[in-house]
């Protein structure tokens, strides 16, 4: 399978989403700002124009985006 080449802003947003989600999981109280940020990032990611391209139409592309973003976070 050929992995799509994601735009840098899409990978950056997915990495921000991962960091925000992890911060929310660690913090049991006072989470309103983190929840709002996670919702904003989720909406932005879902509406990105990349998903309208041939490379982005496959559900596997969304999985690959998360995999690549996690790999960059671990590096």
Coordinates of C-alpha atoms in Angstrom, one line a residue:
X1 CA 0.0 0.0 0.0
X2 CA 1.2 3.5 -0.9
X3 CA 1.0 5.9 2.1
X4 CA -0.4 9.3 1.3
X5 CA 1.7 12.4 1.6
X6 CA 0.0 14.5 4.2
X7 CA 0.1 18.3 4.2
X8 CA 2.3 19.6 7.0
X9 CA -0.6 21.6 8.6
X10 CA -2.7 18.4 8.7
X11 CA 0.1 16.4 10.5
X12 CA 0.7 19.3 12.9
X13 CA -3.0 19.5 13.8
X14 CA -3.2 15.7 14.4
X15 CA -0.1 16.0 16.6
X16 CA -1.8 18.8 18.5
X17 CA -4.9 16.7 18.8
X18 CA -2.9 13.8 20.3
X19 CA -1.2 16.1 22.8
X20 CA -4.5 17.7 23.8
X21 CA -6.2 14.3 24.2
X22 CA -3.3 13.0 26.4
X23 CA -3.4 16.2 28.5
X24 CA -7.1 15.7 29.0
X25 CA -6.7 12.1 30.0
X26 CA -4.1 13.2 32.7
X27 CA -6.2 16.0 34.2
X28 CA -9.3 14.9 36.1
X29 CA -10.7 18.4 36.8
X30 CA -10.8 21.8 35.1
X31 CA -10.9 20.4 31.7
X32 CA -13.2 22.8 29.9
X33 CA -10.4 24.5 27.9
X34 CA -8.9 21.2 26.9
X35 CA -12.3 19.8 25.8
X36 CA -12.9 23.0 23.7
X37 CA -9.5 22.7 22.1
X38 CA -10.1 19.0 21.3
X39 CA -13.4 19.9 19.7
X40 CA -11.9 22.7 17.6
X41 CA -9.0 20.4 16.4
X42 CA -11.5 17.6 15.6
X43 CA -13.6 19.9 13.5
X44 CA -10.6 21.4 11.8
X45 CA -9.2 17.9 11.0
X46 CA -12.5 16.6 9.7
X47 CA -13.0 19.6 7.4
X48 CA -9.5 19.7 5.9
X49 CA -9.5 19.8 2.1
X50 CA -7.1 16.9 1.9
X51 CA -10.0 14.5 2.6
X52 CA -11.5 15.6 -0.7
X53 CA -8.4 14.5 -2.7
X54 CA -8.0 11.0 -4.2
X55 CA -5.3 10.2 -1.6
X56 CA -7.6 11.3 1.3
X57 CA -10.8 9.5 0.3
X58 CA -9.9 6.2 1.9
X59 CA -10.6 5.5 5.6
X60 CA -7.2 4.0 5.7
X61 CA -5.8 7.5 5.1
X62 CA -7.2 8.7 8.4
X63 CA -5.6 5.8 10.2
X64 CA -2.3 6.4 8.5
X65 CA -2.4 10.1 9.5
X66 CA -2.8 9.1 13.1
X67 CA 0.0 6.5 12.8
X68 CA 2.4 9.1 11.2
X69 CA 1.5 11.7 13.8
X70 CA 2.1 9.3 16.7
X71 CA 5.4 8.2 15.2
X72 CA 6.5 11.8 15.0
X73 CA 5.4 12.4 18.6
X74 CA 7.5 9.4 19.7
X75 CA 10.6 10.6 17.8

